[in-house]
PDB file of C-alpha atoms and ligand atoms in Angstrom:
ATOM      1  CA  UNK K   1      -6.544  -8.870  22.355  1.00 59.00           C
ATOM      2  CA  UNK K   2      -5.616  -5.484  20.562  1.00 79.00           C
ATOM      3  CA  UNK K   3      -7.413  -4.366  17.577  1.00 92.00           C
ATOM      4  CA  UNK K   4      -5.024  -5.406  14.056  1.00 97.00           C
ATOM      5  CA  UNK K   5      -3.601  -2.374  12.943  1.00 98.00           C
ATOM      6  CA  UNK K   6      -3.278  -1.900   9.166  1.00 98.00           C
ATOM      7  CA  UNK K   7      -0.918   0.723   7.854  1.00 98.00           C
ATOM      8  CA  UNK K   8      -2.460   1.386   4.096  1.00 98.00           C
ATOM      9  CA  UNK K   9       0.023   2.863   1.605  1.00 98.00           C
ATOM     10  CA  UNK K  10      -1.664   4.868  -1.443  1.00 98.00           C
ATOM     11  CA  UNK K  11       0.713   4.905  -4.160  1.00 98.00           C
ATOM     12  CA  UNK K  12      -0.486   8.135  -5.819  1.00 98.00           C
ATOM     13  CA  UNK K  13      -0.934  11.959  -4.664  1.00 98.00           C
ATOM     14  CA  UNK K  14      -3.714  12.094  -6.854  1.00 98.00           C
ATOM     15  CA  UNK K  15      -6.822  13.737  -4.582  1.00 95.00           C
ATOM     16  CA  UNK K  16      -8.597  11.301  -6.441  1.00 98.00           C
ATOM     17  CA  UNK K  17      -7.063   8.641  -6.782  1.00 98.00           C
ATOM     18  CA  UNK K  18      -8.820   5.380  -7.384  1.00 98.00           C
ATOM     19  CA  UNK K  19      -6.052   3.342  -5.784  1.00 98.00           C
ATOM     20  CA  UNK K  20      -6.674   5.858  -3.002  1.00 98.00           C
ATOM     21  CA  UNK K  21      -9.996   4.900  -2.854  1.00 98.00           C
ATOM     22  CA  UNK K  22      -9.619   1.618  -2.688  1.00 98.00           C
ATOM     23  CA  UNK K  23      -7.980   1.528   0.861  1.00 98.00           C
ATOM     24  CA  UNK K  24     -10.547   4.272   2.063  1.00 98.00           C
ATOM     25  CA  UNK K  25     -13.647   1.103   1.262  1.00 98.00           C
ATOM     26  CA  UNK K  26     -10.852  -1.164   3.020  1.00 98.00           C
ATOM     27  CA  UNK K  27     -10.819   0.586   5.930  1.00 98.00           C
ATOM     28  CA  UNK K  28     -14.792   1.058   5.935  1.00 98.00           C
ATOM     29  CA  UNK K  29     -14.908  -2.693   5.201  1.00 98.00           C
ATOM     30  CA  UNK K  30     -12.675  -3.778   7.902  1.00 98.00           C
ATOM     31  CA  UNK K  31     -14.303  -1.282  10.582  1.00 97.00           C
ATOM     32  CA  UNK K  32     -14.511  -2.960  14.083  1.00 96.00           C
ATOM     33  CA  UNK K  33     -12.125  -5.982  12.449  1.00 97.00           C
ATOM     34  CA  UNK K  34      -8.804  -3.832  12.149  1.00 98.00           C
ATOM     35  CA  UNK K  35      -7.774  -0.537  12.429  1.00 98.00           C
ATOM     36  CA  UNK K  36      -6.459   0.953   9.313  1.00 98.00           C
ATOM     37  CA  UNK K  37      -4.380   4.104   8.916  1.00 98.00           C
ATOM     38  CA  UNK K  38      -4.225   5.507   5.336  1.00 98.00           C
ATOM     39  CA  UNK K  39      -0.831   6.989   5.462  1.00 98.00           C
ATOM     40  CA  UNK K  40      -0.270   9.973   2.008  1.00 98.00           C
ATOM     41  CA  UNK K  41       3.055   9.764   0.983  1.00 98.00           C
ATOM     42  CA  UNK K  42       2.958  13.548  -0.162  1.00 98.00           C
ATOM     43  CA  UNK K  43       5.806  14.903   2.366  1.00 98.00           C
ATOM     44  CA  UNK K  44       8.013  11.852   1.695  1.00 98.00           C
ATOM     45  CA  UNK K  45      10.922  13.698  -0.245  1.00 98.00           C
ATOM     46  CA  UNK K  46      13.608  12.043  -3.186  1.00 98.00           C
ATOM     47  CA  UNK K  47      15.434   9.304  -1.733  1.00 98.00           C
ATOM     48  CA  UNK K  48      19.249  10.242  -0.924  1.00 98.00           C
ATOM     49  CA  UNK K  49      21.444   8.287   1.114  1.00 98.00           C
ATOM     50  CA  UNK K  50      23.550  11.833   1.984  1.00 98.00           C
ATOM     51  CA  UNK K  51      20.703  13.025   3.348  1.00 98.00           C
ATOM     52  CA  UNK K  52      19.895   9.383   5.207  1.00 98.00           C
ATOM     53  CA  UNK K  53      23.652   9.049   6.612  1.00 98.00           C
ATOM     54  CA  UNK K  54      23.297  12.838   7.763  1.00 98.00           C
ATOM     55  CA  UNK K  55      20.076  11.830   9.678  1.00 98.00           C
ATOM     56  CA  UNK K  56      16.043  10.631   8.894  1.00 98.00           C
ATOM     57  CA  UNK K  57      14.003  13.389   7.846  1.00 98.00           C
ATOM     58  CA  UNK K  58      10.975  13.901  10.120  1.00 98.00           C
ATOM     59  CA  UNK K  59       8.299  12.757   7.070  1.00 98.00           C
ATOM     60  CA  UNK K  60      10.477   9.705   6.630  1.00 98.00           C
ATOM     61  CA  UNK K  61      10.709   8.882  10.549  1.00 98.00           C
ATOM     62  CA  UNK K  62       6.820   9.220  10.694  1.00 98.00           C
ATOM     63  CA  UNK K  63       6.909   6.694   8.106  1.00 98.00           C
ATOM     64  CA  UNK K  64       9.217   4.455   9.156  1.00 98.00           C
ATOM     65  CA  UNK K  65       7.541   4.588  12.634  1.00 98.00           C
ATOM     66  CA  UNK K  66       3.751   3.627  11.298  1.00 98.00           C
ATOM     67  CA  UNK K  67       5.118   1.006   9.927  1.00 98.00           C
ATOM     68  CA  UNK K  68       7.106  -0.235  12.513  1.00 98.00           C
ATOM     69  CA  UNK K  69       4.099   0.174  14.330  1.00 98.00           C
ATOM     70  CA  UNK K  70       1.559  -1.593  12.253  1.00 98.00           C
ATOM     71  CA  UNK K  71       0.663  -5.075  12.143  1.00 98.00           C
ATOM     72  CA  UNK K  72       0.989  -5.148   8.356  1.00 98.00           C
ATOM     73  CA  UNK K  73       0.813  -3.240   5.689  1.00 98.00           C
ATOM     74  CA  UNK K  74      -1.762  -2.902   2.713  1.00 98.00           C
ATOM     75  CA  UNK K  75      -0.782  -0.953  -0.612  1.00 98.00           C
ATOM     76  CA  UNK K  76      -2.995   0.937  -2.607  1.00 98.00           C
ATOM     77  CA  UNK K  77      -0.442  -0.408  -5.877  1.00 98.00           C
ATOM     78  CA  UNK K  78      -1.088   2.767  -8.538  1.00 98.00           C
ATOM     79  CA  UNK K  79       0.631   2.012 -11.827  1.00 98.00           C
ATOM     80  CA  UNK K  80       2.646   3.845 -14.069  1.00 98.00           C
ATOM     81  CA  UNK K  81       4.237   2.938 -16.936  1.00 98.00           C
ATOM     82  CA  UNK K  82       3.924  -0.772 -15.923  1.00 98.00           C
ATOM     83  CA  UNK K  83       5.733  -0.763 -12.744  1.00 98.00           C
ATOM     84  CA  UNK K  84       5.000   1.124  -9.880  1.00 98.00           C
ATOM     85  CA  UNK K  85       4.406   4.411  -8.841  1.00 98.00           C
ATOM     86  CA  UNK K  86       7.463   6.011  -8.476  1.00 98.00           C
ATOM     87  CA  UNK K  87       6.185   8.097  -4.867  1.00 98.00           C
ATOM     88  CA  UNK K  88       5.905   3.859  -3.635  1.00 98.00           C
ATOM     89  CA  UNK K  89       9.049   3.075  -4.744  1.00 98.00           C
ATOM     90  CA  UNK K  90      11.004   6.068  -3.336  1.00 98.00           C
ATOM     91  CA  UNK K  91       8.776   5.349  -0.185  1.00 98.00           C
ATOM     92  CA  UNK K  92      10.142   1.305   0.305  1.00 98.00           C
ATOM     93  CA  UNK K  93      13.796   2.470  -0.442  1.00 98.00           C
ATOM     94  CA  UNK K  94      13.407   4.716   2.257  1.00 98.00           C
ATOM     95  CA  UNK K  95      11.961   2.296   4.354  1.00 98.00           C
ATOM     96  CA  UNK K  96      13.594  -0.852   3.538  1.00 98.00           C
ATOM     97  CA  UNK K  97      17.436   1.120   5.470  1.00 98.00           C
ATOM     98  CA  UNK K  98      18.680   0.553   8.583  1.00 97.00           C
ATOM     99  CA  UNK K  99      18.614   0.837  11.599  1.00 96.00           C
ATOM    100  CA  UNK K 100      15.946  -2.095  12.192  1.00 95.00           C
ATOM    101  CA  UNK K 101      14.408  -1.723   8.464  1.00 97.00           C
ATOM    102  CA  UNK K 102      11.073  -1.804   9.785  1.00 97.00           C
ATOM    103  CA  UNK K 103       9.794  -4.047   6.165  1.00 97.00           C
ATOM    104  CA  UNK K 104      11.893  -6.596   7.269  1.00 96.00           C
ATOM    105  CA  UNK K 105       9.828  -9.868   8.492  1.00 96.00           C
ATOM    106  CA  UNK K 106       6.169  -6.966   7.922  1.00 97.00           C
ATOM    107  CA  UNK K 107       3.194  -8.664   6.162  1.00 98.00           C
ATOM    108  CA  UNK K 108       2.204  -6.955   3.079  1.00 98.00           C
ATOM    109  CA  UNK K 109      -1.209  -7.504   0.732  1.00 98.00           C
ATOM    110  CA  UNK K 110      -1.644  -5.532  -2.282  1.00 98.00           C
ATOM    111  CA  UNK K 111      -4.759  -3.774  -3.900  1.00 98.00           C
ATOM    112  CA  UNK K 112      -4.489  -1.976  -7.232  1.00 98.00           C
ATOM    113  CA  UNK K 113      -6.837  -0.005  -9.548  1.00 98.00           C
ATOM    114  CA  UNK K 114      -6.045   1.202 -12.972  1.00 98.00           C
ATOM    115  CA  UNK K 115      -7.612   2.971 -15.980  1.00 98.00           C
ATOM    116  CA  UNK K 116      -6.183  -0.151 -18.033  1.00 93.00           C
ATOM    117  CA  UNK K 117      -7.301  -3.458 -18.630  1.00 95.00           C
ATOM    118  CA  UNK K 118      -4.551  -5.107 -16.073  1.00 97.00           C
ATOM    119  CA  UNK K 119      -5.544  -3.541 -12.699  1.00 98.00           C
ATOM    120  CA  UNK K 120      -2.061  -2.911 -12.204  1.00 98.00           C
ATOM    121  CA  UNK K 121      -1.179  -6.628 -11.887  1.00 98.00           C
ATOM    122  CA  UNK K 122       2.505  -5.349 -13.623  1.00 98.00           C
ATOM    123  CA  UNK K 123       3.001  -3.212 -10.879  1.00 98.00           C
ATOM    124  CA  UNK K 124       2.075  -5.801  -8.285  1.00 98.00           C
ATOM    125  CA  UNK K 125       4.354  -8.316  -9.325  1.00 98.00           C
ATOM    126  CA  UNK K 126       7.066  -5.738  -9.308  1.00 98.00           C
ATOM    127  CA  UNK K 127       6.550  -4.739  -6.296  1.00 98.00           C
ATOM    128  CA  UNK K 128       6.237  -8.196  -4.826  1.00 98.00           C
ATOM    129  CA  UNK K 129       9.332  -8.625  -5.616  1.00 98.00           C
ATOM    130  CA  UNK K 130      11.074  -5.627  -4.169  1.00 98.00           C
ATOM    131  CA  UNK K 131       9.361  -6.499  -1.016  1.00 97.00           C
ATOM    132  CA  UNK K 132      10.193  -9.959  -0.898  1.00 95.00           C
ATOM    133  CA  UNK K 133      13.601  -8.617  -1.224  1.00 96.00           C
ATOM    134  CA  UNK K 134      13.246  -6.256   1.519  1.00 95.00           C
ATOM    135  CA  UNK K 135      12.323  -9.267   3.321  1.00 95.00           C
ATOM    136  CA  UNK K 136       8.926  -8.309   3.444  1.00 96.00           C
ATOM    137  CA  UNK K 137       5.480 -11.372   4.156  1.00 97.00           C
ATOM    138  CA  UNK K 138       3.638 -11.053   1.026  1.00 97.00           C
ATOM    139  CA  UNK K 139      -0.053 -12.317   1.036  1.00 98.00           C
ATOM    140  CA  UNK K 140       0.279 -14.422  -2.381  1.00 96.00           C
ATOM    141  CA  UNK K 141      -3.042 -13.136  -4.047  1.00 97.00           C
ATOM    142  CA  UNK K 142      -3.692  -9.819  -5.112  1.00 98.00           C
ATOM    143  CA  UNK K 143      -6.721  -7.452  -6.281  1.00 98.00           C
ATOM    144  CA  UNK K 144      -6.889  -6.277  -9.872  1.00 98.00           C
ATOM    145  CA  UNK K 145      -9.513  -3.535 -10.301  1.00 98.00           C
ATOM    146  CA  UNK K 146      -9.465  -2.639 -14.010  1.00 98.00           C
ATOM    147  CA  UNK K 147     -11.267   0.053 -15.841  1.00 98.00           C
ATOM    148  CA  UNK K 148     -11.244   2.408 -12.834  1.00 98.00           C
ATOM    149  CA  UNK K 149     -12.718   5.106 -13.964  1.00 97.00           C
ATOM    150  CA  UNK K 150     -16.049   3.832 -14.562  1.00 97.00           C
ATOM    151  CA  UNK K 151     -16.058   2.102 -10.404  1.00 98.00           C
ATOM    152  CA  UNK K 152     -15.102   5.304  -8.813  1.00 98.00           C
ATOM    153  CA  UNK K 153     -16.874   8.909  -8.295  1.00 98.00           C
ATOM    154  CA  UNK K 154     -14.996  12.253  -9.121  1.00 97.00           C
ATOM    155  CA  UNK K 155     -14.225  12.438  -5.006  1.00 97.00           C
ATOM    156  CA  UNK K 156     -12.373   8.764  -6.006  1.00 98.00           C
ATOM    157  CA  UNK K 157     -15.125   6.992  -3.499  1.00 98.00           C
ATOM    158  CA  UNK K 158     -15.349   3.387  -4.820  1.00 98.00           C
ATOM    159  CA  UNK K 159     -19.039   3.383  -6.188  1.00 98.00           C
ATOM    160  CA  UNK K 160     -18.750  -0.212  -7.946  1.00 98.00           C
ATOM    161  CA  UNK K 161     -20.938  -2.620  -5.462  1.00 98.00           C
ATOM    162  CA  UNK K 162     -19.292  -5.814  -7.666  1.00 98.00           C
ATOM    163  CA  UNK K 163     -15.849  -4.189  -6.587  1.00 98.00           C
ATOM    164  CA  UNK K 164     -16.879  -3.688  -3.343  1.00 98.00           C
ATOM    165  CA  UNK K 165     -17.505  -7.384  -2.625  1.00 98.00           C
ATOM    166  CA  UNK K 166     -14.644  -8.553  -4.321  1.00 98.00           C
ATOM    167  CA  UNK K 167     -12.776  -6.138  -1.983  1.00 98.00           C
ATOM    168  CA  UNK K 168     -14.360  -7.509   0.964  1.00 98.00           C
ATOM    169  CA  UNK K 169     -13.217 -11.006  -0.109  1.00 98.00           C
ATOM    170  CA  UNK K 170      -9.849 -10.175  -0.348  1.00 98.00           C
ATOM    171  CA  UNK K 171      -9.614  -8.523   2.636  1.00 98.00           C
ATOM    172  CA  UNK K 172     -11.435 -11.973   4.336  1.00 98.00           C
ATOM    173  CA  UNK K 173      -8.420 -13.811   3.124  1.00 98.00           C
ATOM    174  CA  UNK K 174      -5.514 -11.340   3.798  1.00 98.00           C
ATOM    175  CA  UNK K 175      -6.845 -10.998   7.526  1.00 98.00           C
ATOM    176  CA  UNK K 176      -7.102 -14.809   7.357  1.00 98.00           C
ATOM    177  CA  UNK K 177      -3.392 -14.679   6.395  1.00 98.00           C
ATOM    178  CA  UNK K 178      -2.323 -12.142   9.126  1.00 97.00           C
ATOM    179  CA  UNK K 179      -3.813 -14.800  11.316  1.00 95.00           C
ATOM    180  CA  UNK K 180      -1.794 -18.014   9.945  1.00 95.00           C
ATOM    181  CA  UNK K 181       1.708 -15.881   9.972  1.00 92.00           C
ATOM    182  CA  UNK K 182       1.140 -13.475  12.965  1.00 83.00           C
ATOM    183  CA  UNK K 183       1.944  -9.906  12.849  1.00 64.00           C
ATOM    184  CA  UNK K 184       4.884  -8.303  11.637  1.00 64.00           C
TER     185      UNK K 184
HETATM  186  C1  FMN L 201       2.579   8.419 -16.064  1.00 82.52           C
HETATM  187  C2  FMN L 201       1.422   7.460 -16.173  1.00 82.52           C
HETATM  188  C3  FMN L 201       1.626   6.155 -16.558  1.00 82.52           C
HETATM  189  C4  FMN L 201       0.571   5.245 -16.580  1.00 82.52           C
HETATM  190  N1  FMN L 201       0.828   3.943 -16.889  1.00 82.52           N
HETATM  191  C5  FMN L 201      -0.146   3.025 -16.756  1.00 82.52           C
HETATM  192  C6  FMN L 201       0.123   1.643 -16.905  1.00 82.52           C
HETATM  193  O1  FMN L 201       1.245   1.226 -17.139  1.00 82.52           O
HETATM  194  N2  FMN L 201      -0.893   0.762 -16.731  1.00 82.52           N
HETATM  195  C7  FMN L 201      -2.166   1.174 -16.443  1.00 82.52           C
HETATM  196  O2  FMN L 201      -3.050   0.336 -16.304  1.00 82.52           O
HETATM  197  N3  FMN L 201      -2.459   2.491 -16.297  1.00 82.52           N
HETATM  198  C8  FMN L 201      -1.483   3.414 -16.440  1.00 82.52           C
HETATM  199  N4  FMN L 201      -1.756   4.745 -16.265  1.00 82.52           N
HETATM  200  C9  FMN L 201      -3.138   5.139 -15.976  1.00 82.52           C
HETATM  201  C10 FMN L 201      -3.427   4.941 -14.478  1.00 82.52           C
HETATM  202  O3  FMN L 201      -4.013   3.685 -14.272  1.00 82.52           O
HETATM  203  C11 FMN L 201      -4.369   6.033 -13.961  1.00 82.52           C
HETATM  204  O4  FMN L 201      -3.790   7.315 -14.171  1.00 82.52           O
HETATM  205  C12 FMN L 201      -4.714   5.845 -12.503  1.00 82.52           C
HETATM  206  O5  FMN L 201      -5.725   6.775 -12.176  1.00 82.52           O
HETATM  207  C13 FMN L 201      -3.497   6.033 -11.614  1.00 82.52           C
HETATM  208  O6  FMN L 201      -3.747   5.638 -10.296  1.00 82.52           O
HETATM  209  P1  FMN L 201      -4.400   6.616  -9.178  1.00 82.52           P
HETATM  210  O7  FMN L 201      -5.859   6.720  -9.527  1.00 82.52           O
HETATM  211  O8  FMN L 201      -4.152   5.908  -7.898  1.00 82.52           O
HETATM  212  O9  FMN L 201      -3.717   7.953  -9.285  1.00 82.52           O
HETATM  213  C14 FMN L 201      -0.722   5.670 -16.276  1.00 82.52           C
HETATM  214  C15 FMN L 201      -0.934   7.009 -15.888  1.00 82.52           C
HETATM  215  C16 FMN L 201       0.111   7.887 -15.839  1.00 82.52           C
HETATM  216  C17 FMN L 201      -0.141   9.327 -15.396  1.00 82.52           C
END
Protein backbone atom coordinates (compact mmCIF):
# COMPACT_ATOMS: atom_id res chain seq x y z
CA UNK A 1 0.00 0.00 0.00
CA UNK A 2 1.13 3.71 -0.71
CA UNK A 3 2.52 5.81 1.95
CA UNK A 4 -0.66 8.42 3.46
CA UNK A 5 0.03 11.61 2.13
CA UNK A 6 -0.72 14.61 4.38
CA UNK A 7 -1.02 18.03 2.83
CA UNK A 8 -0.28 20.45 6.07
CA UNK A 9 -1.68 23.99 5.75
CA UNK A 10 0.20 26.73 8.01
CA UNK A 11 -2.10 29.47 8.51
CA UNK A 12 0.51 32.22 9.01
CA UNK A 13 3.56 33.70 6.85
CA UNK A 14 5.21 34.28 9.94
CA UNK A 15 9.03 32.64 9.46
CA UNK A 16 8.35 31.72 12.81
CA UNK A 17 5.43 30.82 13.28
CA UNK A 18 4.47 28.53 16.09
CA UNK A 19 1.47 27.14 14.22
CA UNK A 20 4.16 26.62 11.58
CA UNK A 21 6.00 24.71 13.81
CA UNK A 22 3.63 22.64 14.86
CA UNK A 23 3.14 20.76 11.47
CA UNK A 24 7.05 20.75 10.96
CA UNK A 25 7.09 18.16 14.65
CA UNK A 26 3.96 16.54 12.76
CA UNK A 27 5.70 15.67 9.97
CA UNK A 28 8.91 14.53 12.07
CA UNK A 29 6.40 12.61 14.23
CA UNK A 30 4.65 10.88 11.50
CA UNK A 31 8.04 10.05 9.53
CA UNK A 32 7.86 6.52 7.91
CA UNK A 33 3.81 6.58 8.94
CA UNK A 34 2.71 9.35 6.32
CA UNK A 35 4.15 11.62 4.14
CA UNK A 36 3.49 15.17 4.93
CA UNK A 37 3.93 18.20 2.67
CA UNK A 38 3.95 21.59 4.49
CA UNK A 39 2.46 23.67 1.81
CA UNK A 40 3.23 28.12 2.65
CA UNK A 41 0.45 29.89 1.52
CA UNK A 42 2.73 33.04 0.79
CA UNK A 43 2.07 33.21 -3.20
CA UNK A 44 -1.66 32.53 -2.73
CA UNK A 45 -3.01 36.07 -3.84
CA UNK A 46 -6.68 38.00 -2.64
CA UNK A 47 -9.47 35.93 -3.57
CA UNK A 48 -11.48 37.35 -6.74
CA UNK A 49 -13.91 35.52 -8.61
CA UNK A 50 -12.96 37.93 -11.93
CA UNK A 51 -9.81 36.73 -11.73
CA UNK A 52 -11.18 32.86 -11.03
CA UNK A 53 -13.84 33.04 -14.05
CA UNK A 54 -10.87 34.54 -16.24
CA UNK A 55 -8.76 31.42 -15.28
CA UNK A 56 -6.76 29.74 -11.89
CA UNK A 57 -3.71 31.47 -11.14
CA UNK A 58 -0.68 29.15 -11.19
CA UNK A 59 -0.12 29.53 -7.03
CA UNK A 60 -3.79 28.68 -6.70
CA UNK A 61 -3.64 25.57 -9.22
CA UNK A 62 -0.55 24.28 -7.21
CA UNK A 63 -2.81 24.47 -4.39
CA UNK A 64 -5.73 23.17 -5.52
CA UNK A 65 -3.66 20.27 -7.04
CA UNK A 66 -1.81 19.21 -3.50
CA UNK A 67 -4.80 18.97 -2.24
CA UNK A 68 -6.50 17.14 -4.67
CA UNK A 69 -3.64 15.07 -4.37
CA UNK A 70 -3.38 14.45 -0.70
CA UNK A 71 -5.01 11.99 1.36
CA UNK A 72 -6.11 14.64 3.84
CA UNK A 73 -5.32 17.61 5.00
CA UNK A 74 -3.87 18.93 8.43
CA UNK A 75 -4.04 22.79 9.36
CA UNK A 76 -1.63 24.55 11.24
CA UNK A 77 -5.07 26.85 12.61
CA UNK A 78 -3.12 30.45 13.51
CA UNK A 79 -5.57 32.84 15.13
CA UNK A 80 -6.34 36.26 14.75
CA UNK A 81 -8.71 38.22 16.21
CA UNK A 82 -10.67 35.06 17.25
CA UNK A 83 -11.30 33.55 13.97
CA UNK A 84 -8.92 32.53 11.61
CA UNK A 85 -6.13 33.69 9.85
CA UNK A 86 -7.25 35.56 7.15
CA UNK A 87 -4.18 33.96 4.49
CA UNK A 88 -6.46 30.33 5.57
CA UNK A 89 -9.50 31.72 4.86
CA UNK A 90 -8.68 33.37 1.48
CA UNK A 91 -6.84 29.96 0.88
CA UNK A 92 -10.35 27.55 1.44
CA UNK A 93 -12.43 30.12 -0.65
CA UNK A 94 -10.11 29.56 -3.25
CA UNK A 95 -10.17 26.07 -2.86
CA UNK A 96 -13.57 25.22 -1.91
CA UNK A 97 -14.68 26.54 -6.31
CA UNK A 98 -15.29 24.51 -8.97
CA UNK A 99 -14.40 22.60 -11.16
CA UNK A 100 -14.23 19.37 -8.79
CA UNK A 101 -13.67 21.60 -5.45
CA UNK A 102 -11.00 19.44 -4.41
CA UNK A 103 -12.30 20.02 -0.20
CA UNK A 104 -15.25 18.41 -1.11
CA UNK A 105 -15.60 14.75 0.61
CA UNK A 106 -11.17 15.66 1.90
CA UNK A 107 -10.48 14.71 5.57
CA UNK A 108 -9.31 17.54 7.58
CA UNK A 109 -7.68 17.56 11.43
CA UNK A 110 -6.74 20.71 12.95
CA UNK A 111 -3.67 21.81 15.15
CA UNK A 112 -3.43 25.32 16.56
CA UNK A 113 -0.94 27.30 18.71
CA UNK A 114 -1.47 30.69 20.14
CA UNK A 115 0.17 33.30 22.40
CA UNK A 116 -3.34 33.24 24.32
CA UNK A 117 -4.80 31.14 26.77
CA UNK A 118 -7.32 29.34 24.09
CA UNK A 119 -4.85 27.68 21.65
CA UNK A 120 -6.88 29.00 19.02
CA UNK A 121 -9.87 26.74 19.85
CA UNK A 122 -12.10 30.07 18.39
CA UNK A 123 -10.49 29.73 15.29
CA UNK A 124 -10.93 25.98 15.10
CA UNK A 125 -14.45 25.92 15.56
CA UNK A 126 -14.75 28.52 12.90
CA UNK A 127 -13.08 26.92 10.67
CA UNK A 128 -14.77 23.60 11.28
CA UNK A 129 -17.48 24.99 10.22
CA UNK A 130 -16.50 26.54 6.94
CA UNK A 131 -15.13 23.21 6.10
CA UNK A 132 -17.95 21.23 6.99
CA UNK A 133 -19.64 23.54 4.67
CA UNK A 134 -17.26 23.04 1.97
CA UNK A 135 -18.15 19.56 2.52
CA UNK A 136 -15.02 18.86 4.00
CA UNK A 137 -14.33 15.18 6.78
CA UNK A 138 -13.46 16.86 9.90
CA UNK A 139 -11.58 14.71 12.57
CA UNK A 140 -13.93 15.83 15.64
CA UNK A 141 -11.03 16.58 18.19
CA UNK A 142 -8.63 19.18 17.92
CA UNK A 143 -5.14 20.39 19.50
CA UNK A 144 -5.03 23.52 21.61
CA UNK A 145 -1.43 24.61 22.27
CA UNK A 146 -1.69 27.73 24.46
CA UNK A 147 0.98 30.03 25.65
CA UNK A 148 3.14 29.48 22.55
CA UNK A 149 5.72 31.44 23.06
CA UNK A 150 7.19 29.83 25.94
CA UNK A 151 6.98 25.89 23.77
CA UNK A 152 8.70 27.18 20.76
CA UNK A 153 12.44 28.48 19.91
CA UNK A 154 13.06 31.84 17.99
CA UNK A 155 13.51 29.43 14.60
CA UNK A 156 9.56 28.45 15.76
CA UNK A 157 10.96 24.62 16.35
CA UNK A 158 8.50 23.15 18.92
CA UNK A 159 10.90 22.75 22.02
CA UNK A 160 7.98 21.77 24.59
CA UNK A 161 8.55 17.75 25.14
CA UNK A 162 4.80 17.83 27.06
CA UNK A 163 3.57 19.37 23.63
CA UNK A 164 5.35 17.10 21.75
CA UNK A 165 3.57 14.03 23.17
CA UNK A 166 0.35 15.48 23.18
CA UNK A 167 1.06 16.10 19.45
CA UNK A 168 1.97 12.64 18.89
CA UNK A 169 -1.37 11.57 20.45
CA UNK A 170 -3.34 13.48 18.31
CA UNK A 171 -1.80 12.57 15.40
CA UNK A 172 -2.33 8.56 16.72
CA UNK A 173 -5.99 9.31 16.59
CA UNK A 174 -6.36 11.47 13.40
CA UNK A 175 -4.36 8.66 11.42
CA UNK A 176 -6.68 6.27 13.29
CA UNK A 177 -9.52 8.35 11.76
CA UNK A 178 -8.06 8.48 8.16
CA UNK A 179 -8.22 4.76 8.62
CA UNK A 180 -12.08 4.38 9.75
CA UNK A 181 -13.25 6.99 6.81
CA UNK A 182 -10.62 6.26 4.04
CA UNK A 183 -8.92 8.90 2.15
CA UNK A 184 -10.29 11.81 0.62
C1 LIG B 1 -3.76 40.51 14.26
C2 LIG B 1 -3.56 39.55 15.41
C3 LIG B 1 -4.64 39.06 16.11
C4 LIG B 1 -4.46 38.12 17.12
N1 LIG B 1 -5.56 37.59 17.73
C5 LIG B 1 -5.42 36.57 18.59
C6 LIG B 1 -6.54 35.89 19.12
O1 LIG B 1 -7.68 36.19 18.81
N2 LIG B 1 -6.33 34.84 19.96
C7 LIG B 1 -5.07 34.45 20.32
O2 LIG B 1 -4.94 33.50 21.09
N3 LIG B 1 -3.97 35.08 19.84
C8 LIG B 1 -4.12 36.11 18.98
N4 LIG B 1 -3.02 36.74 18.46
C9 LIG B 1 -1.69 36.29 18.89
C10 LIG B 1 -1.29 35.04 18.10
O3 LIG B 1 -1.63 33.89 18.82
C11 LIG B 1 0.22 35.04 17.83
O4 LIG B 1 0.58 36.21 17.10
C12 LIG B 1 0.67 33.80 17.09
O5 LIG B 1 2.08 33.80 17.05
C13 LIG B 1 0.09 33.75 15.68
O6 LIG B 1 0.30 32.51 15.07
P1 LIG B 1 1.66 32.14 14.26
O7 LIG B 1 2.71 31.91 15.30
O8 LIG B 1 1.29 30.90 13.52
O9 LIG B 1 2.00 33.30 13.38
C14 LIG B 1 -3.18 37.71 17.48
C15 LIG B 1 -2.07 38.22 16.77
C16 LIG B 1 -2.25 39.12 15.76
C17 LIG B 1 -1.04 39.64 14.99
Amino acid sequence: MSELRILALPGSLRRASFNRGLLLAAQEILSGRAAVEIFSLDDIPLYNDDVRLAGYPEPVILLRDAIARADALLIGATEYNFGPSGVLKNAIDWASRPPDPPLQGKPFGLVGASTGGFGTVRAQLALRQILLFVQGLGYPSGLHVSGAAKLFDEQGRLTDETTRQNLSNYLDGFLAFLERVGSG
